[in-house]
Backbone as a ProteinNet text record, in pm:
[ID]
protein_1_A
[PRIMARY]
XXXXXXXXXXXXXXXXXXXXXXXXXXXXXXXXXXXXXXXXXXXXXXXXXXXXXXXXXXXXXXXXXXXXXXXXXXXXXXXXXXXXXXXXXXXXXXXXXXXXXXXXXXXXXXXXXXXXXXXXXXXXXXXXXXXXXXXXXXXXXXXXXXXXXXXXXXXXXXXXXXXXXXXXXXXXXXXXXXXXXXXX
[TERTIARY]
1261.8	1152.1	1024.1	930.4	807.5	686.9	605.6	485.3	362.9	250.8	124.2	32.8	-29.8	-124.1	-266.3	-352.7	-495.2	-576.3	-668.7	-755.9	-897.5	-955.3	-1090.5	-1200.5	-1167.6	-1269.9	-1272.8	-1391.6	-1409.9	-1451.6	-1474.1	-1525.8	-1423	-1467.6	-1377.2	-1353.1	-1232.6	-1199.4	-1181.7	-1166.2	-1150.4	-1027.4	-1044.5	-930.7	-833.1	-885.8	-800	-718.8	-777.3	-700.5	-592.8	-623.4	-523.7	-405.8	-435.4	-328.4	-241.1	-303.1	-227.2	-140.6	-194.7	-113.8	6.1	-15.3	94.9	198.4	153.2	245.8	331.4	271	347.5	453.9	414.9	509.5	626.8	600.9	703	794.4	755.6	831.8	941.7	1064.4	1178.4	1260.4	1332	1418.1	1513.7	1533	1505.2	1367.6	1280.9	1143.9	1053	945.5	844.2	707.6	614.2	476	387.2	323.7	233.5	91.9	2.7	-136	-220.2	-296	-391.4	-497.1	-524.5	-600.5	-745.6	-816.1	-957.9	-1017.5	-1032.4	-1094.3	-1238.1	-1297.7	-1436.2	-1455.5	-1348.2	-1358.3	-1369.4	-1341.5	-1351.7	-1497.9	-1530	-1667.4	-1691.8	-1818.9	-1849.7	-1791.7	-1737.5	-1678.2	-1784.3	-1745	-1830.6	-1739.2	-1750.3	-1661.8	-1675.2	-1794.8	-1811.9	-1729.6	-1733.6	-1656.8	-1507.4	-1468.4	-1327.2	-1274.9	-1356.1	-1312.8	-1319.5	-1406.4	-1425.5	-1367.2	-1373.8	-1326.9	-1285	-1166.7	-1117.8	-1112.3	-1181.7	-1177.8	-1035.1	-1002.4	-869.3	-826.7	-917	-881.9	-846.1	-910	-877.4	-738.6	-709.7	-576.6	-469.6	-500.6	-406	-383.1	-489.8	-475.4	-391.6	-422.7	-346.5	-198.4	-171.5	-32.2	38.5	-31.2	28	59.8	-29.8	-4.7	112.7	112.6	219.1	355.7	361.8	489	536.7	453.4	490.8	563	640.7	706.9	618.7	515.1	423	311	207.8	87.9	52.5	17.7	-32.6	-181	-263.8	-408.9	-456.1	-524.4	-578.8	-730	-801.9	-945.1	-1027	-1139.6	-1235.2	-1308.6	-1385.2	-1472.3	-1616	-1680.8	-1822.8	-1895.7	-2002.6	-2088.3	-2007.8	-1913.1	-1835.5	-1734.5	-1700.4	-1603.8	-1540.8	-1487.7	-1427.8	-1533.2	-1491.9	-1584.3	-1612.7	-1726	-1762.6	-1664.8	-1614.5	-1523.4	-1392.4	-1344	-1221.3	-1247	-1359.1	-1395	-1404	-1462.3	-1473.2	-1334.3	-1244.1	-1107.6	-1039.6	-1056	-995.6	-1052.8	-1182.8	-1242.9	-1180.2	-1152.6	-1086.5	-943	-878.3	-738.9	-723.7	-827.5	-818.4	-777.2	-848.8	-828.1	-694.7	-635.2	-509	-388.5	-397.4	-288.5	-173.8	-178.8	-66.8	-42.1	-145.5	-129.6	-88.1	-98.1	-61.9	83.9	107.5	239.9	301.9	232.7	284.9	273.1	372.1	354.8	255.2	163.2	60.9	53	49	30.9	-107.3	-171	-307.2	-312	-389.9	-412.9	-561.6	-615.2	-751.8	-756.2	-825.6	-847.1	-996.6	-1034	-1176.2	-1197.7	-1313.6	-1348.6	-1382.3	-1410	-1444	-1318.8	-1340.1	-1229.1	-1165.9	-1236.8	-1183.2	-1085.1	-1086.2	-989.5	-1007.9	-1125.4	-1149.9	-1099.8	-1099	-1049.8	-1118.3	-1248.8	-1321.4	-1283.3	-1258.1	-1217.5	-1082.9	-987.5	-855.1	-864.2	-943.7	-959.6	-1022.5	-1126	-1192	-1093.9	-1019.5	-921.8	-814.2	-765.4	-662.2	-710.7	-832.2	-888.3	-904.5	-960.7	-984.6	-853.1	-758.4	-629.9	-554.1	-562.2	-495.6	-552.7	-683.4	-747.1	-699.1	-667.1	-619.2	-471.4	-404.9	-264.2	-168.9	-218.3	-137.9	-60.2	57.5	136.8	102.6	0.4	-36.4	66.9	139.6	242.4	174.3	238.2	171.2	152.8	238	223.2	111.7	28.9	-72.7	-86.7	-172.5	-188.9	-336	-380.5	-516.5	-504.1	-588.8	-587	-725.8	-745.7	-874.3	-884.9	-1006.3	-1032.2	-951.7	-963.3	-882	-901.1	-1017.9	-1042	-947.7	-897.1	-803.1	-658.4	-633.8	-497.2	-467.2	-569.4	-554.3	-606	-522.8	-557.7	-521.2	-612.1	-585.8	-529.4	-586.4	-549.6	-420.4	-364.8	-241.7	-250.6	-182.4	-171.4	-77.2	-123	-43.2	-2.9	-62.5	-29.9	104.6	206	342.4	355	293.7	304.5	243.3	136.1	74.1	162.4	224.4	318.3	434	486.8	596.9	553.5	432.7	381.7	363.7	318.7	303.3	440.1	537	673.5	726.2	704.3	748.2	679.3	550.6	477.5	534	567.2	627.6	762.4	839.6	966	941.3	838.6	804.8	764	687.7	647.3	770.1	860.9	983.3	1068.1	1077.8	1152.8	1090.3	957.1	887.8	909.4	908.8	932.4	1074.8	1171	1310.6	1325.8	1261.7	1266.9	1200.9	1089	1020.6	1110.7	1182.1	1276.9	1386.6	1441.6	1548.1	1498.2	1377.2	1320.6	1296	1261.2	1232.3	1356.6	1467.1	1589.5	1587.7	1492.8	1482.1	1545.1	1640.2	1707	1697.3	1680.9	1669.8	1807.2
3274.6	3283.1	3253.7	3345.4	3334.9	3316.2	3217.1	3188.6	3199.4	3234.7	3244.4	3133.9	3062.5	2957.6	3003.2	2981.2	3013.4	2886.6	2861	2744.2	2789.6	2734.6	2771.4	2697.5	2622.3	2548.8	2594.3	2611.2	2645.6	2523.8	2412.3	2292.4	2233.5	2199.9	2129.7	1991.8	1945.9	1818.1	1827.1	1946.8	1968.2	1895.7	1823.4	1760.2	1866.4	1977.8	2083.2	2149.8	2169.7	2221.6	2120.6	1992.6	1888.1	1896	1921.2	1935.9	2055.7	2164.5	2284.7	2260.7	2189.3	2154.8	2069.2	1976	1891.9	1975.1	2070.6	2159.5	2238.1	2284	2353.5	2259.6	2135.7	2036.2	2012.1	2019.1	1991.1	2110.8	2227.1	2348.7	2364.9	2372.8	2383.1	2508.6	2554.9	2672.3	2647.8	2743.5	2885.7	2926.9	2831.8	2863.5	2864.9	2941.6	2948.4	2955.1	2877.2	2880	2916.8	3032.8	3082.2	3070.4	3013.7	2994.7	3110.1	3172.9	3275.9	3205.2	3253.8	3174.2	3143.6	3234.9	3206.4	3305.8	3263.4	3351.3	3383.8	3302.7	3324.7	3451.5	3510.1	3634.2	3757.7	3741.6	3855.7	3892.3	4021.6	4059.2	4035.5	4032.3	4020.1	4139.8	4114.4	4222.6	4326.9	4452.6	4564.5	4675.2	4711.9	4812.9	4947.3	4981.5	5108.5	5108.7	4998.1	4986.3	4989.4	4921.4	4918.8	5060.1	5143.1	5278.4	5376.1	5349.5	5448.6	5408.6	5281.4	5238.7	5093	5068.7	4931.3	4863.3	4751.4	4680.9	4638.9	4646.2	4611.7	4472.1	4376.4	4238.2	4224.4	4304.8	4303.8	4363.7	4472.9	4534	4435	4356.4	4254.8	4146.7	4100.4	3999	4054.2	4174.8	4235.4	4248.9	4289.3	4303.6	4168.2	4064.9	3930.5	3881.2	3905.2	3867	3947.8	4077.7	4163.8	4125.6	4078.6	4041.4	3902.7	3827.8	3691.5	3691.6	3586.2	3565.3	3486.3	3425.1	3346.2	3295.8	3242.5	3199	3056.3	2976.3	2840.7	2842.8	2815.7	2813.1	2669	2625.9	2491.3	2505.6	2446.8	2473	2347.9	2338.2	2234.1	2278.7	2188.1	2222.3	2223.7	2337.6	2352.1	2400.6	2333.7	2377.4	2410	2322	2332.4	2447.3	2498.4	2607.9	2604.8	2718.1	2726.7	2765.4	2773.7	2809.3	2959.2	2995.6	3136.7	3214.1	3152.3	3221.4	3255.2	3167.6	3196.6	3300.9	3290.8	3390.9	3528.6	3536.8	3663.3	3720	3635.7	3680.5	3734.3	3665.3	3712.2	3846.8	3866.7	3995.7	4108.4	4084.1	4184.3	4208.9	4108.3	4123.2	4195.1	4197.2	4260.3	4407	4481.7	4626.2	4668.7	4586.3	4624.1	4601.1	4505.3	4477.3	4396.7	4361.2	4290.1	4152	4091.8	3956.8	3958.3	4074.5	4083.8	4044.1	3960.5	3910.9	3815.2	3781.7	3684	3544.8	3459.4	3319.9	3252.6	3178.2	3109.6	2964.9	2873.9	2731.3	2690.4	2602.1	2558.4	2410	2379.1	2240.9	2225.2	2110	2077.4	1931.7	1909.2	1774.1	1748.9	1631.7	1599.9	1450.7	1416.8	1275.8	1218.6	1305.6	1262	1216.6	1139.8	1090.9	1203.2	1313.5	1425.8	1510.2	1497.8	1569.8	1719.7	1767.9	1912.4	1984.8	1916.6	1976.7	2109.7	2115.8	2237.7	2355.1	2329.2	2436.5	2494	2406.4	2454.4	2529.8	2481.5	2551.3	2688.6	2694.2	2821.6	2918.4	2869.7	2955.2	3004	2916.3	2955.3	3067.4	3054.2	3158.8	3290	3284.2	3404.8	3473.3	3395.2	3452.9	3511.1	3447.1	3499.5	3635.9	3650.7	3779.5	3885.2	3842.2	3933.7	3968.9	3912.1	3941.3	3856.4	3747.7	3657.6	3562.8	3523.7	3425.1	3286.3	3223.5	3087.6	2993.4	2922.7	2834.2	2717.2	2664.7	2559.3	2428.9	2403.8	2282.9	2304.8	2205.8	2209.7	2068.6	2053.4	1921.4	1893.5	1783.7	1735.5	1612.4	1606.6	1492.3	1429.1	1333.4	1264.8	1161.7	1125.5	1024.2	1055.8	1179.6	1230.6	1152.6	1096.6	1022.3	903	853.9	741.5	786.5	917.7	969.4	1061.4	1089.5	1182.5	1113.3	1115.7	1051.9	1146.1	1163.4	1244	1381.9	1447.2	1585.2	1604.5	1497.9	1508.8	1416.2	1455.2	1367.4	1253.9	1130.6	1013.9	928.1	951.6	877.4	928	840.9	883.5	946.3	890.3	957.1	1098	1116.8	1248.7	1344	1295.1	1377.3	1420.7	1328	1360.5	1463.6	1449.2	1545.5	1684	1687.9	1815.3	1879	1800.3	1850.7	1908.7	1837.7	1886.1	2017.4	2028.3	2151.8	2268.7	2245.4	2350.8	2393.1	2297.9	2330.5	2412.7	2375.5	2450.1	2593.7	2610.7	2744.5	2825.3	2764.1	2833.1	2871.6	2783.8	2815.7	2934.3	2935.4	3046.6	3176.8	3169.3	3289.3	3340	3249.3	3289.7	3357.3	3302.1	3364.3	3502	3514.2	3643.8	3747.2	3705.5	3794.4	3839.5	3744.1	3776.3	3874.3	3848.8	3934.9	4076.6	4087.9	4221	4287.4	4210.2	4265.7	4270.4	4199	4194.8	4065.7	4077	3958.4	3957.7	3839.5	3827.3	3828.5
-581	-674.9	-598.1	-606.3	-527.1	-619.3	-585.9	-662.9	-573.3	-634.5	-562.6	-612.6	-521.4	-556.7	-531.6	-629.2	-617	-637.5	-546.6	-558	-587	-690.8	-731.1	-658.9	-555.4	-481.2	-336.5	-284.9	-143.7	-61.7	-127.2	-62.1	34.6	154.2	245.5	184.6	189.8	128.1	-22.4	-73.9	-218	-271.6	-381.3	-447	-497.7	-544.8	-597.9	-487.7	-370.6	-257.1	-217.3	-228.6	-199.1	-295.8	-421.2	-520.3	-485	-445.5	-409.7	-285.8	-186.2	-67.7	-107.7	-198.3	-244.7	-319.1	-398	-469.4	-370.5	-261.4	-158	-101.2	-74.1	-20.6	-116.3	-246.2	-346.9	-374.4	-328.1	-355	-250.5	-298.2	-207.5	-239.7	-140.1	-154.5	-270.5	-358.5	-347	-397.1	-418.8	-460.5	-339.2	-351.3	-246	-313.3	-262.7	-311.3	-193.7	-205	-101.6	-155.2	-77.1	-119.6	-67.9	-158.9	-117.1	-34.1	88.5	185.1	149.1	85.4	63.2	-34.6	-157.5	-257.1	-221.5	-136	-94.9	-13.2	37.1	114.5	25.1	-104.5	-195.8	-218.5	-216.6	-250.6	-399.4	-437.1	-578.9	-652.4	-770.6	-849.3	-883	-867.2	-901.8	-951.5	-1078.1	-1137.1	-1067.4	-1019.9	-948.1	-819.5	-746.6	-622.8	-654.2	-760.9	-799.3	-825	-885.2	-919.8	-803.8	-705.4	-599.1	-464.6	-430.5	-297.4	-303.1	-357.9	-373.4	-236.8	-220.2	-91.6	-55.9	70.7	117.8	78.4	86	51.9	-95.7	-179.6	-322.3	-343.9	-273.8	-282.4	-236.5	-132.9	-84	-188.6	-253.6	-358.3	-473.4	-517.2	-626.3	-588.5	-465.4	-421.1	-418.6	-374.2	-370.2	-511	-603.9	-743.6	-797.6	-771	-819.9	-766	-641.5	-578.2	-620.8	-689.6	-728.9	-863.4	-883.6	-1012.3	-1107.7	-1055.4	-1135.2	-1047.4	-1111.2	-1040	-1081.7	-982.2	-1004.8	-972.2	-1071.7	-1051.6	-1059.4	-954.4	-946.7	-936.8	-1031.9	-1039.7	-1068.4	-1001	-1039.8	-1165.6	-1220.5	-1332.9	-1283.6	-1303.7	-1269.4	-1393.6	-1429.9	-1540.4	-1666.4	-1697.8	-1821.5	-1820.3	-1701.9	-1690.4	-1553.1	-1511.8	-1379.6	-1276.8	-1154.3	-1046.4	-1046	-991.9	-979.9	-893.8	-788.4	-697.9	-768.5	-853.9	-927.8	-1035.5	-1103.5	-1204.4	-1140	-1022.3	-950.3	-919.4	-873.8	-843	-968.8	-1080.1	-1204.6	-1246.4	-1225.1	-1258.7	-1176.9	-1049	-966	-1013.3	-1070.1	-1112.9	-1246.6	-1327.4	-1459.5	-1447.3	-1365.3	-1357.7	-1300.6	-1215.7	-1153.7	-1243.2	-1332.5	-1424.5	-1366.7	-1238.3	-1175.9	-1236.7	-1289.6	-1344.1	-1491.7	-1555.3	-1697.5	-1716.5	-1814.9	-1853.9	-1752.1	-1644.7	-1547.6	-1606.9	-1582.6	-1618.7	-1523.4	-1580.7	-1501.9	-1548.6	-1451.3	-1479.8	-1431.7	-1507.7	-1477.6	-1443.6	-1340.4	-1298.2	-1272.1	-1304.4	-1263.7	-1220.6	-1111.3	-1060.6	-1057.9	-1103.7	-1113.5	-1095.2	-1043.5	-1033.7	-1172	-1268	-1403.6	-1478.5	-1582.2	-1663.6	-1745.5	-1764.7	-1842.7	-1761.8	-1630.8	-1548.7	-1545.6	-1580.9	-1577.6	-1701.5	-1814.5	-1939.2	-1972.2	-1952.4	-1988.1	-1898.4	-1772	-1680.6	-1723.7	-1755.7	-1797.3	-1929.1	-2022.4	-2150.7	-2129.2	-2046.3	-2017.7	-1952.7	-1854.2	-1786.3	-1882.8	-1967.1	-2062.2	-2153.3	-2204.3	-2290.2	-2214.9	-2096.5	-2017.9	-1980.3	-1932.5	-1892	-2010.8	-2125.9	-2245.3	-2282.4	-2274.1	-2301.6	-2201.6	-2079.8	-1975.9	-1993.3	-2092.3	-2116	-2035.6	-1979.3	-1897.7	-1988.1	-1944.1	-2016.4	-1961.1	-2016.4	-1974.2	-2034.2	-1946.4	-1999.8	-2071.4	-2175.5	-2253.4	-2176.8	-2079	-1999.5	-1898.2	-1880.8	-1776.3	-1720.5	-1623.3	-1562.2	-1540.6	-1593.3	-1568.1	-1480.3	-1379.8	-1288.9	-1291.9	-1384.2	-1390.2	-1278.1	-1245.9	-1142.7	-1016.1	-973.5	-862.8	-733.4	-712	-587.7	-574.2	-685.6	-683.7	-662.4	-673.9	-673.3	-555.5	-477.1	-364.2	-239	-134.6	-7.7	105.7	198.6	318.5	285.7	185.3	155.3	79.1	20.7	-57.1	-178.9	-285.8	-402.4	-364.2	-380.8	-343	-462.7	-576.1	-697.7	-751	-751.6	-786.5	-924.8	-1030	-1160.2	-1158.5	-1082.1	-1072.5	-992.7	-885.7	-808.7	-899.6	-978.3	-1069.4	-1173.3	-1225	-1323.4	-1260.5	-1136.2	-1066.1	-1043.2	-1003.1	-984.9	-1116.6	-1226.2	-1358.2	-1394	-1364	-1394.1	-1313.6	-1187.5	-1105.9	-1164.7	-1214.6	-1280.9	-1407.6	-1483.6	-1605.5	-1571.3	-1463.6	-1420.7	-1379.3	-1306.1	-1263.9	-1385.4	-1483	-1605.3	-1677.9	-1687.2	-1753	-1676.1	-1544	-1462.6	-1481.1	-1489.3	-1511.2	-1647.6	-1749.4	-1882.3	-1879.7	-1808	-1799.7	-1730.6	-1627	-1558.4	-1654.6	-1727.5	-1824.1	-1929.3	-1980.5	-2084	-2032.6	-1904.7	-1848.5	-1791.2	-1780.9	-1722.9	-1572	-1508.4	-1363	-1313.1	-1225.1	-1171.8	-1021.3	-963.6	-818.1	-756
[MASK]
++++++++++++++++++++++++++++++++++++++++++++++++++++++++++++++++++++++++++++++++++++++++++++++++++++++++++++++++++++++++++++++++++++++++++++++++++++++++++++++++++++++++++++++++++++++++

């Protein structure tokens, strides 16, 4: 079972990138979590470009999403929503349809006590409109500076919650496979 991880932060030392690295560490065979290397390399979405000359990097992202059994999105909260770089990536994914009906799990880490609630809510609404199966379980990591050390989640209850979320995503992907008649 193969999953794709997307991080909505480009900041070096990002708490959200740390969460994604920890998720990779927690993923064991027969599961695999591959992180898309840098959403910042995507050009700004342009429908004219999409229709006439799809950039290679966009085609690669769409193919990676299409080849995955599910997607883990980890996002900071900026201005009461998600980051521009993640929004841009989602705009590129709309037209290809590869993410439609995929199970997606949402995580947000924030130094605030709210844990990025608005970012996850915004993402859930946007992804639902895109036809994505946003799993009901999600993870908020408030006061992330207290729970992340040296690029990894170190708070045991948060690590356990992340592990549980990965299991929930895998369960949703297995159900989606069964429903579609596709078996690995």
